[in-house]
Amino acid sequence: MTTESVVHLQSRMDSVWPEFRSIVGSVPQGEMETPGVVDEWCMKELLGHVSFWAQKAARAVRSATAGKIAEIDVPQGQSMVDEWNARAAARGKAMSAEAVITDLELSHEDARRALDEATDEAVSIEIEGWTVGVRFAEDTYRHYREHGEQIRSWQRRLETSEE
């Protein structure tokens, strides 16, 4: 895996976030609980999932910046990732649409602030084959891009089925 600089990560976050936020904002309130966005997840579940990973990214960067590498929680296999995702989705589903969107925005802002406090040395630390910067990218702006495309695809399927 390559190392990402803080400036590169900031730039990518700043360029990808507005589009993702726009896509999220294009989903009508009445469709926030419609299943099928990603597998059987509704938008609220998906946004709970995205918020969890952005929060995790912020914590990892802060831990690396503070030199507390042992505090960075790295999933030990797909079953752990699946468990985290299920918990995050359930948390999102239990929230109101407004609350889950607010949580998404706050999670993004926190991840972005964590970058502002970080150094290139911190994001270049390697943990189990991935640098902190690459993990951050995967858990934030690459995640936004991936799920933004899935939301758009889901919206097209809904439009087609309504005709």
Tab-separated table of C-alpha atoms in Angstrom:
chain	number	residue	atom	x	y	z
A	1	MET	CA	0.000	0.000	0.000
A	2	THR	CA	1.178	3.508	-0.711
A	3	THR	CA	1.439	6.279	1.829
A	4	GLU	CA	-0.878	9.251	1.568
A	5	SER	CA	0.274	12.696	2.718
A	6	VAL	CA	-1.916	14.807	4.968
A	7	VAL	CA	-2.293	17.428	2.223
A	8	HIS	CA	-3.375	14.770	-0.291
A	9	LEU	CA	-5.890	13.295	2.162
A	10	GLN	CA	-7.285	16.756	2.941
A	11	SER	CA	-7.599	17.576	-0.739
A	12	ARG	CA	-9.409	14.322	-1.533
A	13	MET	CA	-11.759	14.717	1.452
A	14	ASP	CA	-12.571	18.262	0.370
A	15	SER	CA	-13.221	17.246	-3.234
A	16	VAL	CA	-15.305	14.099	-2.621
A	17	TRP	CA	-17.436	15.191	0.343
A	18	PRO	CA	-19.599	17.854	-1.408
A	19	GLU	CA	-20.734	15.373	-4.063
A	20	PHE	CA	-21.483	12.674	-1.504
A	21	ARG	CA	-23.385	15.140	0.684
A	22	SER	CA	-25.357	16.265	-2.364
A	23	ILE	CA	-26.254	12.680	-3.235
A	24	VAL	CA	-27.400	12.045	0.344
A	25	GLY	CA	-29.404	15.272	0.250
A	26	SER	CA	-31.150	14.193	-2.948
A	27	VAL	CA	-32.880	11.303	-1.185
A	28	PRO	CA	-36.399	12.351	-0.163
A	29	GLN	CA	-37.207	12.080	3.540
A	30	GLY	CA	-39.885	9.504	2.738
A	31	GLU	CA	-37.349	7.155	1.158
A	32	MET	CA	-34.842	7.134	4.025
A	33	GLU	CA	-36.248	3.834	5.315
A	34	THR	CA	-36.781	2.152	1.945
A	35	PRO	CA	-34.624	-0.986	1.844
A	36	GLY	CA	-32.301	-1.930	-0.972
A	37	VAL	CA	-29.695	0.828	-1.074
A	38	VAL	CA	-26.933	-1.671	-0.304
A	39	ASP	CA	-28.277	-5.206	-0.041
A	40	GLU	CA	-31.235	-4.815	2.314
A	41	TRP	CA	-29.987	-1.663	4.031
A	42	CYS	CA	-32.052	1.507	3.879
A	43	MET	CA	-30.423	4.955	3.707
A	44	LYS	CA	-30.464	5.391	7.481
A	45	GLU	CA	-28.593	2.104	7.932
A	46	LEU	CA	-26.094	3.011	5.222
A	47	LEU	CA	-25.476	6.441	6.718
A	48	GLY	CA	-24.998	4.915	10.175
A	49	HIS	CA	-22.385	2.644	8.590
A	50	VAL	CA	-20.597	5.507	6.815
A	51	SER	CA	-20.584	7.586	10.012
A	52	PHE	CA	-19.081	4.729	12.018
A	53	TRP	CA	-16.151	4.323	9.618
A	54	ALA	CA	-15.497	8.076	9.437
A	55	GLN	CA	-15.462	8.203	13.252
A	56	LYS	CA	-13.122	5.218	13.315
A	57	ALA	CA	-10.831	6.960	10.817
A	58	ALA	CA	-10.729	10.087	12.988
A	59	ARG	CA	-9.835	8.059	16.086
A	60	ALA	CA	-7.087	6.176	14.227
A	61	VAL	CA	-5.460	9.362	12.915
A	62	ARG	CA	-5.614	10.961	16.354
A	63	SER	CA	-4.097	7.854	17.959
A	64	ALA	CA	-1.304	7.776	15.376
A	65	THR	CA	-0.648	11.499	15.825
A	66	ALA	CA	-0.398	10.991	19.592
A	67	GLY	CA	1.949	8.028	19.111
A	68	LYS	CA	-0.623	5.627	20.581
A	69	ILE	CA	-0.512	3.032	17.830
A	70	ALA	CA	-1.747	0.233	20.108
A	71	GLU	CA	-5.054	2.123	20.458
A	72	ILE	CA	-5.819	1.855	16.746
A	73	ASP	CA	-8.534	-0.754	16.380
A	74	VAL	CA	-7.909	-2.885	13.302
A	75	PRO	CA	-10.519	-5.506	12.368
A	76	GLN	CA	-9.311	-9.064	12.773
A	77	GLY	CA	-11.095	-10.634	9.827
A	78	GLN	CA	-14.277	-10.211	7.860
A	79	SER	CA	-16.501	-11.472	10.663
A	80	MET	CA	-15.375	-8.551	12.839
A	81	VAL	CA	-16.024	-6.091	9.985
A	82	ASP	CA	-19.472	-7.628	9.488
A	83	GLU	CA	-20.205	-7.287	13.210
A	84	TRP	CA	-19.115	-3.633	13.255
A	85	ASN	CA	-21.165	-2.928	10.135
A	86	ALA	CA	-24.277	-4.589	11.570
A	87	ARG	CA	-23.995	-2.562	14.790
A	88	ALA	CA	-23.436	0.681	12.904
A	89	ALA	CA	-26.360	0.004	10.559
A	90	ALA	CA	-28.675	-0.813	13.471
A	91	ARG	CA	-27.645	2.405	15.209
A	92	GLY	CA	-28.406	4.400	12.051
A	93	LYS	CA	-31.754	2.706	11.551
A	94	ALA	CA	-32.795	3.563	15.121
A	95	MET	CA	-32.127	7.277	14.539
A	96	SER	CA	-34.432	9.776	12.901
A	97	ALA	CA	-33.540	10.782	9.343
A	98	GLU	CA	-32.445	14.216	10.562
A	99	ALA	CA	-30.311	12.756	13.348
A	100	VAL	CA	-28.533	10.259	11.101
A	101	ILE	CA	-27.702	13.004	8.581
A	102	THR	CA	-26.448	15.264	11.380
A	103	ASP	CA	-24.350	12.364	12.691
A	104	LEU	CA	-22.931	11.828	9.194
A	105	GLU	CA	-21.954	15.493	8.911
A	106	LEU	CA	-20.400	15.559	12.391
A	107	SER	CA	-18.469	12.356	11.692
A	108	HIS	CA	-17.096	13.792	8.473
A	109	GLU	CA	-16.166	17.072	10.161
A	110	ASP	CA	-14.420	15.194	12.967
A	111	ALA	CA	-12.430	13.100	10.483
A	112	ARG	CA	-11.460	16.246	8.598
A	113	ARG	CA	-10.380	17.957	11.846
A	114	ALA	CA	-8.293	14.903	12.763
A	115	LEU	CA	-6.389	15.408	9.510
A	116	ASP	CA	-5.788	19.051	10.373
A	117	GLU	CA	-4.068	17.878	13.565
A	118	ALA	CA	-2.071	15.092	11.856
A	119	THR	CA	1.428	14.900	10.474
A	120	ASP	CA	2.726	13.067	7.429
A	121	GLU	CA	4.684	10.850	9.814
A	122	ALA	CA	1.489	9.832	11.624
A	123	VAL	CA	-0.400	8.918	8.457
A	124	SER	CA	2.598	6.990	7.109
A	125	ILE	CA	2.655	4.565	10.066
A	126	GLU	CA	1.976	1.055	8.818
A	127	ILE	CA	-0.360	-1.254	10.699
A	128	GLU	CA	-0.935	-4.765	9.416
A	129	GLY	CA	0.054	-3.929	5.860
A	130	TRP	CA	-1.778	-0.616	5.470
A	131	THR	CA	-0.652	2.861	6.411
A	132	VAL	CA	-2.864	4.964	8.654
A	133	GLY	CA	-3.375	7.287	5.667
A	134	VAL	CA	-4.550	4.512	3.368
A	135	ARG	CA	-6.896	3.221	6.068
A	136	PHE	CA	-8.183	6.770	6.524
A	137	ALA	CA	-8.817	7.127	2.787
A	138	GLU	CA	-10.633	3.789	2.648
A	139	ASP	CA	-12.805	4.679	5.645
A	140	THR	CA	-13.698	8.188	4.461
A	141	TYR	CA	-13.551	9.633	0.958
A	142	ARG	CA	-13.167	6.329	-0.898
A	143	HIS	CA	-16.079	5.051	1.171
A	144	TYR	CA	-18.115	8.157	0.304
A	145	ARG	CA	-17.451	7.598	-3.384
A	146	GLU	CA	-18.344	3.886	-3.225
A	147	HIS	CA	-21.595	4.422	-1.368
A	148	GLY	CA	-22.500	7.536	-3.363
A	149	GLU	CA	-22.443	5.405	-6.517
A	150	GLN	CA	-24.603	2.783	-4.799
A	151	ILE	CA	-27.133	5.420	-3.717
A	152	ARG	CA	-27.339	6.775	-7.287
A	153	SER	CA	-27.846	3.243	-8.628
A	154	TRP	CA	-30.556	2.588	-6.033
A	155	GLN	CA	-32.291	5.846	-6.965
A	156	ARG	CA	-32.283	4.825	-10.642
A	157	ARG	CA	-33.802	1.439	-9.730
A	158	LEU	CA	-36.522	3.189	-7.701
A	159	GLU	CA	-37.286	5.569	-10.576
A	160	THR	CA	-37.511	2.689	-13.038
A	161	SER	CA	-39.799	0.640	-10.783
A	162	GLU	CA	-42.156	3.604	-10.293
A	163	GLU	CA	-42.786	4.072	-13.999
